[in-house]
mmCIF file of C-alpha atoms in Angstrom:
data_model
loop_
_atom_site.group_PDB
_atom_site.id
_atom_site.type_symbol
_atom_site.label_atom_id
_atom_site.label_comp_id
_atom_site.label_asym_id
_atom_site.label_seq_id
_atom_site.Cartn_x
_atom_site.Cartn_y
_atom_site.Cartn_z
ATOM 1 C CA UNK A 30 190.107 122.622 66.623
ATOM 2 C CA UNK A 31 190.889 119.198 67.176
ATOM 3 C CA UNK A 32 190.098 116.188 64.640
ATOM 4 C CA UNK A 33 191.041 112.849 64.481
ATOM 5 C CA UNK A 34 190.759 111.198 61.028
ATOM 6 C CA UNK A 35 191.042 107.603 59.807
ATOM 7 C CA UNK A 36 190.026 107.223 56.195
ATOM 8 C CA UNK A 37 189.882 103.576 55.728
ATOM 9 C CA UNK A 38 186.311 102.713 56.728
ATOM 10 C CA UNK A 39 186.912 99.173 56.412
ATOM 11 C CA UNK A 40 189.541 96.580 55.403
ATOM 12 C CA UNK A 41 189.453 92.785 54.627
ATOM 13 C CA UNK A 42 192.834 90.991 54.399
ATOM 14 C CA UNK A 43 193.564 86.821 54.757
ATOM 15 C CA UNK A 44 195.221 85.880 57.947
ATOM 16 C CA UNK A 45 199.147 86.172 58.220
ATOM 17 C CA UNK A 46 199.324 89.354 55.849
ATOM 18 C CA UNK A 47 200.782 92.289 57.581
ATOM 19 C CA UNK A 48 197.929 95.274 57.517
ATOM 20 C CA UNK A 49 198.287 98.686 58.532
ATOM 21 C CA UNK A 50 195.643 101.400 59.936
ATOM 22 C CA UNK A 51 195.738 105.031 59.003
ATOM 23 C CA UNK A 52 195.454 107.432 61.461
ATOM 24 C CA UNK A 53 195.938 111.252 61.234
ATOM 25 C CA UNK A 54 195.088 114.299 63.595
ATOM 26 C CA UNK A 55 194.619 117.951 63.740
ATOM 27 C CA UNK A 56 195.205 120.134 66.849
ATOM 28 C CA UNK A 57 196.439 123.488 67.894
ATOM 29 C CA UNK A 58 198.070 122.072 71.366
ATOM 30 C CA UNK A 59 201.745 121.731 71.674
ATOM 31 C CA UNK A 60 201.668 119.142 74.179
ATOM 32 C CA UNK A 61 198.645 115.875 73.479
ATOM 33 C CA UNK A 62 198.124 112.160 73.720
ATOM 34 C CA UNK A 63 197.303 109.688 71.342
ATOM 35 C CA UNK A 64 195.696 106.777 71.814
ATOM 36 C CA UNK A 65 194.139 103.442 69.945
ATOM 37 C CA UNK A 66 191.469 101.161 70.897
ATOM 38 C CA UNK A 67 190.029 97.654 70.333
ATOM 39 C CA UNK A 68 186.537 97.294 69.837
ATOM 40 C CA UNK A 69 185.759 93.576 69.169
ATOM 41 C CA UNK A 70 182.291 92.434 68.735
ATOM 42 C CA UNK A 71 181.937 91.938 72.050
ATOM 43 C CA UNK A 72 181.690 95.852 72.222
ATOM 44 C CA UNK A 73 183.974 96.868 75.166
ATOM 45 C CA UNK A 74 186.492 98.638 74.185
ATOM 46 C CA UNK A 75 190.198 97.696 75.486
ATOM 47 C CA UNK A 76 193.057 100.073 75.737
ATOM 48 C CA UNK A 77 196.415 99.398 73.220
ATOM 49 C CA UNK A 78 198.322 102.511 73.614
ATOM 50 C CA UNK A 79 199.144 105.689 74.762
ATOM 51 C CA UNK A 80 201.965 107.781 73.287
ATOM 52 C CA UNK A 81 202.998 111.693 74.590
ATOM 53 C CA UNK A 82 203.316 114.226 71.635
ATOM 54 C CA UNK A 83 207.195 114.657 72.959
ATOM 55 C CA UNK A 84 207.679 111.182 72.509
ATOM 56 C CA UNK A 85 208.360 110.373 68.910
ATOM 57 C CA UNK A 86 209.377 106.516 69.501
ATOM 58 C CA UNK A 87 208.141 104.041 67.460
ATOM 59 C CA UNK A 88 206.564 101.193 69.481
ATOM 60 C CA UNK A 89 206.445 97.688 69.338
ATOM 61 C CA UNK A 90 204.636 95.040 71.240
ATOM 62 C CA UNK A 91 204.079 91.435 70.020
ATOM 63 C CA UNK A 92 202.294 91.467 66.743
ATOM 64 C CA UNK A 93 201.800 95.134 67.217
ATOM 65 C CA UNK A 94 203.414 98.548 66.471
ATOM 66 C CA UNK A 95 203.187 102.038 66.145
ATOM 67 C CA UNK A 96 204.537 104.789 64.021
ATOM 68 C CA UNK A 97 204.044 107.910 65.471
ATOM 69 C CA UNK A 98 205.300 111.152 63.257
ATOM 70 C CA UNK A 99 204.525 114.739 64.334
ATOM 71 C CA UNK A 100 205.656 115.893 60.668
ATOM 72 C CA UNK A 101 202.814 114.269 59.014
ATOM 73 C CA UNK A 102 200.121 114.440 62.438
ATOM 74 C CA UNK A 103 200.084 110.509 61.685
ATOM 75 C CA UNK A 104 199.678 107.787 64.244
ATOM 76 C CA UNK A 105 199.508 104.779 62.092
ATOM 77 C CA UNK A 106 199.333 101.219 63.721
ATOM 78 C CA UNK A 107 200.679 97.917 62.267
ATOM 79 C CA UNK A 108 199.248 94.770 62.729
ATOM 80 C CA UNK A 109 202.048 92.005 61.641
ATOM 81 C CA UNK A 110 201.019 88.058 60.526
ATOM 82 C CA UNK A 111 197.315 88.920 61.417
ATOM 83 C CA UNK A 112 194.886 86.688 62.808
ATOM 84 C CA UNK A 113 191.242 85.884 62.715
ATOM 85 C CA UNK A 114 190.992 87.411 66.699
ATOM 86 C CA UNK A 115 192.323 90.582 65.527
ATOM 87 C CA UNK A 116 189.245 91.073 63.813
ATOM 88 C CA UNK A 117 187.746 94.692 65.144
ATOM 89 C CA UNK A 118 186.984 97.975 65.067
ATOM 90 C CA UNK A 119 189.871 100.110 65.785
ATOM 91 C CA UNK A 120 189.770 103.674 67.175
ATOM 92 C CA UNK A 121 192.742 106.332 67.266
ATOM 93 C CA UNK A 122 191.775 109.108 69.509
ATOM 94 C CA UNK A 123 193.331 112.415 70.960
ATOM 95 C CA UNK A 124 193.390 114.245 74.043
ATOM 96 C CA UNK A 125 194.883 117.202 75.579
ATOM 97 C CA UNK A 126 197.736 116.980 77.748
ATOM 98 C CA UNK A 127 197.462 120.637 79.379
ATOM 99 C CA UNK A 128 196.279 120.960 82.722
ATOM 100 C CA UNK A 129 193.434 123.569 82.289
ATOM 101 C CA UNK A 130 189.664 122.688 82.780
ATOM 102 C CA UNK A 131 190.440 120.358 85.776
ATOM 103 C CA UNK A 132 192.959 118.195 84.091
ATOM 104 C CA UNK A 133 190.130 117.507 81.313
ATOM 105 C CA UNK A 134 191.368 114.592 78.944
ATOM 106 C CA UNK A 135 188.705 113.808 76.757
ATOM 107 C CA UNK A 136 189.258 111.880 74.160
ATOM 108 C CA UNK A 137 188.711 113.412 70.383
ATOM 109 C CA UNK A 138 187.685 109.779 68.495
ATOM 110 C CA UNK A 139 187.902 109.117 64.443
ATOM 111 C CA UNK A 140 185.426 106.928 63.244
ATOM 112 C CA UNK A 141 186.847 103.545 63.206
ATOM 113 C CA UNK A 142 188.472 101.532 60.822
ATOM 114 C CA UNK A 143 186.726 97.996 60.784
ATOM 115 C CA UNK A 144 188.938 95.133 60.389
ATOM 116 C CA UNK A 145 188.077 91.641 59.507
ATOM 117 C CA UNK A 146 190.850 89.019 59.181
ATOM 118 C CA UNK A 147 189.295 86.079 57.005
ATOM 119 C CA UNK A 148 190.936 82.352 57.416
ATOM 120 C CA UNK B 2 190.970 94.685 90.039
ATOM 121 C CA UNK B 3 187.443 95.190 88.875
ATOM 122 C CA UNK B 4 187.035 97.238 85.864
ATOM 123 C CA UNK B 5 184.294 99.907 85.524
ATOM 124 C CA UNK B 6 180.948 98.356 85.462
ATOM 125 C CA UNK B 7 177.628 99.768 84.078
ATOM 126 C CA UNK B 8 173.976 99.141 84.435
ATOM 127 C CA UNK B 9 171.750 97.998 83.249
ATOM 128 C CA UNK B 10 173.435 96.395 79.802
ATOM 129 C CA UNK B 11 170.755 97.077 78.055
ATOM 130 C CA UNK B 12 167.243 99.082 78.490
ATOM 131 C CA UNK B 13 164.624 99.162 76.334
ATOM 132 C CA UNK B 14 162.081 102.253 76.608
ATOM 133 C CA UNK B 15 159.103 104.038 75.404
ATOM 134 C CA UNK B 16 159.639 107.846 73.634
ATOM 135 C CA UNK B 17 158.872 110.396 76.254
ATOM 136 C CA UNK B 18 160.250 108.181 79.320
ATOM 137 C CA UNK B 19 162.729 109.098 81.667
ATOM 138 C CA UNK B 20 165.801 106.478 82.048
ATOM 139 C CA UNK B 21 168.866 106.356 84.327
ATOM 140 C CA UNK B 22 172.167 104.703 83.781
ATOM 141 C CA UNK B 23 174.780 103.795 86.210
ATOM 142 C CA UNK B 24 178.623 103.658 86.268
ATOM 143 C CA UNK B 25 180.791 101.970 88.552
ATOM 144 C CA UNK B 26 184.298 103.120 88.248
ATOM 145 C CA UNK B 27 187.445 101.840 88.813
ATOM 146 C CA UNK B 28 188.429 101.766 92.385
ATOM 147 C CA UNK B 29 190.433 105.208 93.296
ATOM 148 C CA UNK B 30 190.138 106.979 89.614
ATOM 149 C CA UNK B 31 188.875 110.403 90.779
ATOM 150 C CA UNK B 32 188.226 110.992 86.545
ATOM 151 C CA UNK B 33 184.996 109.770 84.981
ATOM 152 C CA UNK B 34 183.762 110.086 81.661
ATOM 153 C CA UNK B 35 180.729 109.536 79.553
ATOM 154 C CA UNK B 36 180.439 108.946 75.945
ATOM 155 C CA UNK B 37 177.904 108.280 73.754
ATOM 156 C CA UNK B 38 178.363 105.923 70.496
ATOM 157 C CA UNK B 39 175.661 106.189 67.894
ATOM 158 C CA UNK B 40 175.320 103.074 65.424
ATOM 159 C CA UNK B 41 177.704 104.012 62.605
ATOM 160 C CA UNK B 42 178.980 106.697 64.431
ATOM 161 C CA UNK B 43 182.376 107.875 66.156
ATOM 162 C CA UNK B 44 182.203 108.140 69.852
ATOM 163 C CA UNK B 45 181.051 111.341 71.452
ATOM 164 C CA UNK B 46 181.884 113.147 74.522
ATOM 165 C CA UNK B 47 179.315 113.954 76.610
ATOM 166 C CA UNK B 48 180.526 115.413 80.183
ATOM 167 C CA UNK B 49 183.680 114.865 82.592
ATOM 168 C CA UNK B 50 183.487 114.356 86.234
ATOM 169 C CA UNK B 51 186.613 114.840 88.073
ATOM 170 C CA UNK B 52 185.712 113.899 91.788
ATOM 171 C CA UNK B 53 182.225 114.947 92.098
ATOM 172 C CA UNK B 54 182.079 117.996 90.592
ATOM 173 C CA UNK B 55 181.779 118.352 86.260
ATOM 174 C CA UNK B 56 184.386 120.922 85.104
ATOM 175 C CA UNK B 57 183.201 119.958 81.750
ATOM 176 C CA UNK B 58 179.307 119.354 80.547
ATOM 177 C CA UNK B 59 180.258 120.699 76.951
ATOM 178 C CA UNK B 60 178.939 117.470 75.316
ATOM 179 C CA UNK B 61 175.511 117.333 76.601
ATOM 180 C CA UNK B 62 173.362 117.016 73.374
ATOM 181 C CA UNK B 63 170.209 119.060 75.167
ATOM 182 C CA UNK B 64 168.767 120.119 78.882
ATOM 183 C CA UNK B 65 167.045 116.429 78.870
ATOM 184 C CA UNK B 66 170.558 115.209 79.454
ATOM 185 C CA UNK B 67 172.264 115.497 83.304
ATOM 186 C CA UNK B 68 174.537 113.647 85.285
ATOM 187 C CA UNK B 69 175.515 113.501 88.461
ATOM 188 C CA UNK B 70 178.782 111.726 90.859
ATOM 189 C CA UNK B 71 178.487 111.021 94.693
ATOM 190 C CA UNK B 72 181.516 109.917 96.985
ATOM 191 C CA UNK B 73 183.844 110.221 94.316
ATOM 192 C CA UNK B 74 182.431 106.923 93.248
ATOM 193 C CA UNK B 75 179.012 106.323 90.993
ATOM 194 C CA UNK B 76 178.054 108.094 88.468
ATOM 195 C CA UNK B 77 174.426 107.888 87.083
ATOM 196 C CA UNK B 78 173.432 109.782 83.353
ATOM 197 C CA UNK B 79 169.845 110.490 83.574
ATOM 198 C CA UNK B 80 168.080 111.520 80.164
ATOM 199 C CA UNK B 81 164.518 112.744 80.558
ATOM 200 C CA UNK B 82 161.569 112.216 77.900
ATOM 201 C CA UNK B 83 163.704 110.402 75.740
ATOM 202 C CA UNK B 84 163.766 110.957 72.172
ATOM 203 C CA UNK B 85 164.337 107.953 69.112
ATOM 204 C CA UNK B 86 167.734 110.139 68.489
ATOM 205 C CA UNK B 87 169.260 109.226 71.874
ATOM 206 C CA UNK B 88 169.088 105.541 71.111
ATOM 207 C CA UNK B 89 172.702 105.185 71.734
ATOM 208 C CA UNK B 90 175.220 102.786 73.439
ATOM 209 C CA UNK B 91 176.268 105.040 76.476
ATOM 210 C CA UNK B 92 180.138 104.438 77.162
ATOM 211 C CA UNK B 93 181.703 105.262 80.595
ATOM 212 C CA UNK B 94 185.330 105.649 81.682
ATOM 213 C CA UNK B 95 187.624 106.003 83.929
ATOM 214 C CA UNK B 96 190.929 107.050 85.189
ATOM 215 C CA UNK B 97 193.577 108.019 87.585
ATOM 216 C CA UNK B 98 194.336 111.760 87.252
ATOM 217 C CA UNK B 99 197.363 113.573 86.417
ATOM 218 C CA UNK B 100 200.677 112.078 85.133
ATOM 219 C CA UNK B 101 202.127 109.492 83.275
ATOM 220 C CA UNK B 102 200.004 106.365 82.321
ATOM 221 C CA UNK B 103 197.621 106.654 84.954
ATOM 222 C CA UNK B 104 195.443 108.873 82.389
ATOM 223 C CA UNK B 105 194.587 106.336 80.173
ATOM 224 C CA UNK B 106 190.891 105.659 80.145
ATOM 225 C CA UNK B 107 189.579 102.545 81.114
ATOM 226 C CA UNK B 108 185.951 101.854 79.784
ATOM 227 C CA UNK B 109 182.591 99.893 81.287
ATOM 228 C CA UNK B 110 181.047 97.742 79.126
ATOM 229 C CA UNK B 111 178.443 100.045 78.320
ATOM 230 C CA UNK B 112 174.529 100.520 78.743
ATOM 231 C CA UNK B 113 172.737 99.855 75.051
ATOM 232 C CA UNK B 114 169.817 102.370 75.175
ATOM 233 C CA UNK B 115 166.719 101.734 72.521
ATOM 234 C CA UNK B 116 164.135 104.293 72.663
ATOM 235 C CA UNK B 117 160.995 102.962 70.663
#
């Protein structure tokens, strides 16, 4: 069965600190996708990144970076020089990448990490 | 272009009443998903539409829940005889199908349902 674990329920940092959000996943599929979404206080889920299982290259986008390691089944997310606007709940999610079930890509979600960045 | 829209944004109903939630996906997105987010819990998958058919309904919690999609566009999620445990935010997402970044799901703002 597929499972996503975000062990950190809440994290509180002071502005300009770096912070890493952990994500560990379980799947028997050989091909899959991993995602991070942000849910600010307004409630709407905002897509951040999608990573294919065959692509272990790390990615950087501005102050955001992602470290994908298949050997440890982890897909961690780091925010460098955090800002108050980064305060949100961050979700890690997993989907299959096969062609069964009409290309079903339903997402299996972690419970989220609530990040508070204080001025 | 326009994103995913959902209506109503908030719904308060009495236990036992039926409710209907609506989702308008991004134009051209043939895949549509419904999820539920209960307070303090993660998101739960409810149902997946490919076009107008639903190959995966495995997440619907009971036979009080049903959904349909027409014209490969609008979808409605209906909850009959609502119970207090149905109180949650119901989220809709849509995506293109097959290949590359087109399979990323984009979410609507959700419908916040409160059953009294």
